[in-house]
Short mmCIF file of C-alpha atoms in Angstrom, two decimals:
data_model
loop_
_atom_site.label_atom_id
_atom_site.label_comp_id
_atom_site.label_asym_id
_atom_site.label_seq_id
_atom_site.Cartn_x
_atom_site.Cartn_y
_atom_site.Cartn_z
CA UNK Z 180 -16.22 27.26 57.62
CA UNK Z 181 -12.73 28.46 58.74
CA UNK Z 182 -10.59 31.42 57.35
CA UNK Z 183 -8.19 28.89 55.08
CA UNK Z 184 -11.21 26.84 54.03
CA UNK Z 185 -12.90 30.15 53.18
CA UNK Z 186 -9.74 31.65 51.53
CA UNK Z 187 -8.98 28.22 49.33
CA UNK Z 188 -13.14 28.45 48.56
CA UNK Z 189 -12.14 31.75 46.94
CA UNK Z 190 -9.01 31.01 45.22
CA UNK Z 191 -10.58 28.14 43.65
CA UNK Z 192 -13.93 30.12 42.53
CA UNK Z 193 -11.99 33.04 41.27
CA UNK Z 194 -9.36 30.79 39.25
CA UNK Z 195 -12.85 28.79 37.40
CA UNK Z 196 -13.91 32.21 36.39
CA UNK Z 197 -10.64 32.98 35.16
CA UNK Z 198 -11.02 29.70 32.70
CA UNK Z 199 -14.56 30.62 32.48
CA UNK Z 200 -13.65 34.31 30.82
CA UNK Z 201 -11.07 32.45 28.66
CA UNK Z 202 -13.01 29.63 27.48
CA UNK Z 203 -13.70 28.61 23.83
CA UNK Z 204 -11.05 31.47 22.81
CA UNK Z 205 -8.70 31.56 20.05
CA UNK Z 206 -4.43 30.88 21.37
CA UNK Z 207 -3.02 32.55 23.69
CA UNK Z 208 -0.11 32.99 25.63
CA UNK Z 209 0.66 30.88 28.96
CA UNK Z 210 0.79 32.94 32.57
CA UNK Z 211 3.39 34.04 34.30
CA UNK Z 212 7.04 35.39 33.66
CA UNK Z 213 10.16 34.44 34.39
CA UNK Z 214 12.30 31.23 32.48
CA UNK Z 215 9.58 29.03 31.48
CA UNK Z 216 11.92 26.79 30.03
CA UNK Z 217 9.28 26.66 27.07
CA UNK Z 218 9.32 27.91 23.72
CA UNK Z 219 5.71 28.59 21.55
CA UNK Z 220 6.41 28.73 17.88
CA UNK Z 221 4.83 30.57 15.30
CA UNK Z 222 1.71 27.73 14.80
CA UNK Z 223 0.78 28.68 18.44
CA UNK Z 224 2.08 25.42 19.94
CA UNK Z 225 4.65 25.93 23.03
CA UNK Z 226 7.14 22.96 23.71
CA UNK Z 227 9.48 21.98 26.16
CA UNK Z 228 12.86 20.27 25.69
CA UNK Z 229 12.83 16.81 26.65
CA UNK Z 230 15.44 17.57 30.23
CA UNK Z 231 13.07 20.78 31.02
CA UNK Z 232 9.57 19.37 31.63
CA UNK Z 233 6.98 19.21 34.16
CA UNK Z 234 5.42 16.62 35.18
CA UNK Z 235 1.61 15.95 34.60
CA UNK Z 236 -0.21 16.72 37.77
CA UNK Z 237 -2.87 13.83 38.85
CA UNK Z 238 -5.33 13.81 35.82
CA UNK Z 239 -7.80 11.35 37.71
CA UNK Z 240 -11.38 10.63 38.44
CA UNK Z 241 -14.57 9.15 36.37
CA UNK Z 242 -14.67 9.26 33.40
CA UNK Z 243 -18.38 10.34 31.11
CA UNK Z 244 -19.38 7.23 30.79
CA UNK Z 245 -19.06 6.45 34.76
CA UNK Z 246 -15.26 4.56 34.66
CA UNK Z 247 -12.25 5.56 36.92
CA UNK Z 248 -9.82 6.59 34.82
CA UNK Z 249 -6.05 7.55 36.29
CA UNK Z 250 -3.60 9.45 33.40
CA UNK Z 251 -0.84 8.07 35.35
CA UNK Z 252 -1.28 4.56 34.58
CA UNK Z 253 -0.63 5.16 31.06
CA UNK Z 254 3.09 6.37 31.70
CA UNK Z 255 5.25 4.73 29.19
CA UNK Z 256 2.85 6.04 26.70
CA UNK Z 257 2.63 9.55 24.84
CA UNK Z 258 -0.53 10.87 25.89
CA UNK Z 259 -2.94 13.25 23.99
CA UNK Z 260 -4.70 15.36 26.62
CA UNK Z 261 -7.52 17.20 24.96
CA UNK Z 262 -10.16 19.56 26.95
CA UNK Z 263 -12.94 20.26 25.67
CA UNK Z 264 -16.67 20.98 26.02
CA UNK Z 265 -19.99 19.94 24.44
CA UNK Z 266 -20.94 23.64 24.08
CA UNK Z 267 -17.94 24.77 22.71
CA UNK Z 268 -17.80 25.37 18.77
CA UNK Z 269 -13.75 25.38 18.39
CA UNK Z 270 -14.06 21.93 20.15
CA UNK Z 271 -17.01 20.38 17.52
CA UNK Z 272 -14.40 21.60 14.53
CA UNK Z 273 -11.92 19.78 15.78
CA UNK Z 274 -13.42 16.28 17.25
CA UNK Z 275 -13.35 14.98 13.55
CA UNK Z 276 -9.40 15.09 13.63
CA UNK Z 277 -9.07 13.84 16.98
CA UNK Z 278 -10.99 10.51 16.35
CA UNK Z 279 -9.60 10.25 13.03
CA UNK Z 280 -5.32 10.58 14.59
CA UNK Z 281 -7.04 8.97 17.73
CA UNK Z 282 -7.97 5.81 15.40
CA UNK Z 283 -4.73 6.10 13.18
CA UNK Z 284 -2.63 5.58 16.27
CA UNK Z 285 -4.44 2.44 18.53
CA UNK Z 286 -1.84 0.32 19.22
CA UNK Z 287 0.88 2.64 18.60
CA UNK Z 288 2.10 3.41 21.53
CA UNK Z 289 0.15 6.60 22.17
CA UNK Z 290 -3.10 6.98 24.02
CA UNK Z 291 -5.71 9.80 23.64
CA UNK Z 292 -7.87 11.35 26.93
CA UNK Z 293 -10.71 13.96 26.86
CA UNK Z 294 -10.76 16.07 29.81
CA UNK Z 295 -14.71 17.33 29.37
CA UNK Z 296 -15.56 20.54 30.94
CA UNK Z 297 -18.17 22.91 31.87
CA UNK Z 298 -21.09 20.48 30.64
CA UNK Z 299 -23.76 20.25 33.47
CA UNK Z 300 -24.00 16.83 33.48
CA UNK Z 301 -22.41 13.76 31.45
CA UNK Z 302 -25.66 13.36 28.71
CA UNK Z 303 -24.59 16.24 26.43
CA UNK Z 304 -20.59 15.14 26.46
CA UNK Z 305 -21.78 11.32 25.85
CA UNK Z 306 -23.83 12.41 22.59
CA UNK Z 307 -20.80 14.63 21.40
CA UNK Z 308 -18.33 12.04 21.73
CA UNK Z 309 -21.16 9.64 19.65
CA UNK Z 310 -22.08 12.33 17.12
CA UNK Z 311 -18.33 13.17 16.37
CA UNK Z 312 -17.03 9.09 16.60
CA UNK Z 313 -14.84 9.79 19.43
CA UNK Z 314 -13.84 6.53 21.32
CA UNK Z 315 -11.30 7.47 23.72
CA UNK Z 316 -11.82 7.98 27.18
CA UNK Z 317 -13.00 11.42 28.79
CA UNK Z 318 -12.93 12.36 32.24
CA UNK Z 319 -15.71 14.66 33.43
CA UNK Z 320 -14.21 17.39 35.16
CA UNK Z 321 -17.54 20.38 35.16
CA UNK Z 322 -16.02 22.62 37.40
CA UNK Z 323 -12.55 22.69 36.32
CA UNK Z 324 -10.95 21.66 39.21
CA UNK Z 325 -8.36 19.11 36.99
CA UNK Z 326 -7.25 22.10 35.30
CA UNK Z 327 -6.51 23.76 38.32
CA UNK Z 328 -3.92 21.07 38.97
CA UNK Z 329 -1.56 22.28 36.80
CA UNK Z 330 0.61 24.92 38.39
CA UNK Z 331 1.06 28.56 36.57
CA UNK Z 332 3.66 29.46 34.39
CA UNK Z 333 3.82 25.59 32.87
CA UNK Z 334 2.34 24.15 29.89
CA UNK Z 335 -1.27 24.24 31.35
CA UNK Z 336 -4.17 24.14 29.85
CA UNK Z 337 -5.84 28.15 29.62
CA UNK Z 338 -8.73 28.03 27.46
CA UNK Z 339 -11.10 25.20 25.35
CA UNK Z 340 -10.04 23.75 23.47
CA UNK Z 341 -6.47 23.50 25.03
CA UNK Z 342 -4.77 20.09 23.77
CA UNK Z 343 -1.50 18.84 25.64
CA UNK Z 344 1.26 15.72 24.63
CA UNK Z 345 2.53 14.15 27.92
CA UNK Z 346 5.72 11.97 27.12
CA UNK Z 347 6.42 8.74 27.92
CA UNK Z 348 7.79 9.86 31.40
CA UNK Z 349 5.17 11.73 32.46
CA UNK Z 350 5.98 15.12 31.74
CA UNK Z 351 4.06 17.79 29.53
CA UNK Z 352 5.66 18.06 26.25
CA UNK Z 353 3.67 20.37 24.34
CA UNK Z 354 0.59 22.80 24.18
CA UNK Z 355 -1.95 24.48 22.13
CA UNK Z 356 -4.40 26.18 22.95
CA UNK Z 357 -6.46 26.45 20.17
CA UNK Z 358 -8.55 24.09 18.22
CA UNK Z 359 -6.19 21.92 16.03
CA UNK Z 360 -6.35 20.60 12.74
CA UNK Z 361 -4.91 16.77 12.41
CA UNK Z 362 -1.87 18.39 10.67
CA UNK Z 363 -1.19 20.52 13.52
CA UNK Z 364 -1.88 17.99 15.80
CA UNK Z 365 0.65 15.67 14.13
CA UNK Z 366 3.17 18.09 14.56
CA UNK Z 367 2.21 18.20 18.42
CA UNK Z 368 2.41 13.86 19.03
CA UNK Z 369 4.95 12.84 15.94
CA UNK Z 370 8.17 14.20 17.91
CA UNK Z 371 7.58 13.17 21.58
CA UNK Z 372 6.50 9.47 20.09
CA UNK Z 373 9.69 9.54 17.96
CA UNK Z 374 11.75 10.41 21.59
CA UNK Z 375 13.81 7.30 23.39
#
């Protein structure tokens, strides 16, 4: 193995056990200073004006049930990003109001994706998404490594539950990271779905 591969081996091992210490916590606050050009409100989501967004990083790969699934395709579409895990408590509170706003907006215009982590293999995230009536698409990501993708000091996902609204363009609109209610999570999706 050469020095880089080595070095990128270690970057990538130390930045899982970074989300590894964080996981399944309650908010937070994202990384790194500077003008994030984002703005978290007092109900712990952070949002991003509509000309000062970045752009979802790829957000491919298969899916639980063994589909390809590619976030991109859906541009044109708000998109409810929610990561989650089969062992994580914050994320069984909170399937309930996902399937339920999930359900409420089919057809809408808006389309939900589970981003499943840390689960050792696809059995235990199939029976959660059962158990709780989720029918959205997840992509199994154990490791991490999609969450990776998004570069520091954006609206990234930090800990599990972390939930993210990509706009219509592409671009990451808003964050929480903490498990949401389906108020809160209607005050996340209602104003990017209501943008032009």
């Amino acid at each position: 193995m050469s020095t880089r591969s080595r070095a990128a081996l270690l970057s990538a091992v130390a930045a899982v056990a970074a989300l590894t210490l964080s996981a399944c916590g309650k908010g937070g606050t994202s990384g790194g200073g500077g003008n994030t050009n984002f703005v978290t409100g007092h109900n712990g989501i952070a949002t991003a004006p509509a000309g000062k967004r970045d752009a979802a990083p790829d957000l491919s790969g298969k899916t639980i049930d063994g589909k390809t699934l590619d976030v991109a395709s859906l541009k044109g579409q708000v998109v409810v990003v929610n990561v989650w895990g089969s062992w994580c408590s914050p994320c069984r509170e909170e399937a309930q109001y996902f399937a339920k706003v999930s359900k409420s907006y089919e057809g809408k215009g808006v389309q939900f994706v589970g981003i499943n982590t840390r689960d050792t293999s696809t059995t235990p995230a199939v029976n959660f998404e059962k158990e709780h009536g989720i029918t959205y698409p997840s992509l199994y990501d154990p490791t991490g490594k999609l969450m990776l993708r998004f570069k520091k000091g954006t609206l990234n996902p930090q800990l599990i539950p972390s939930t993210l609204v990509i706009d219509k363009q592409g671009k990451v609109a808003a964050r929480a990271l903490e498990a949401l209610d389906d108020t809160a999570l209607l005050k996340m999706l209602q104003p990017v779905l209501a943008e032009k």
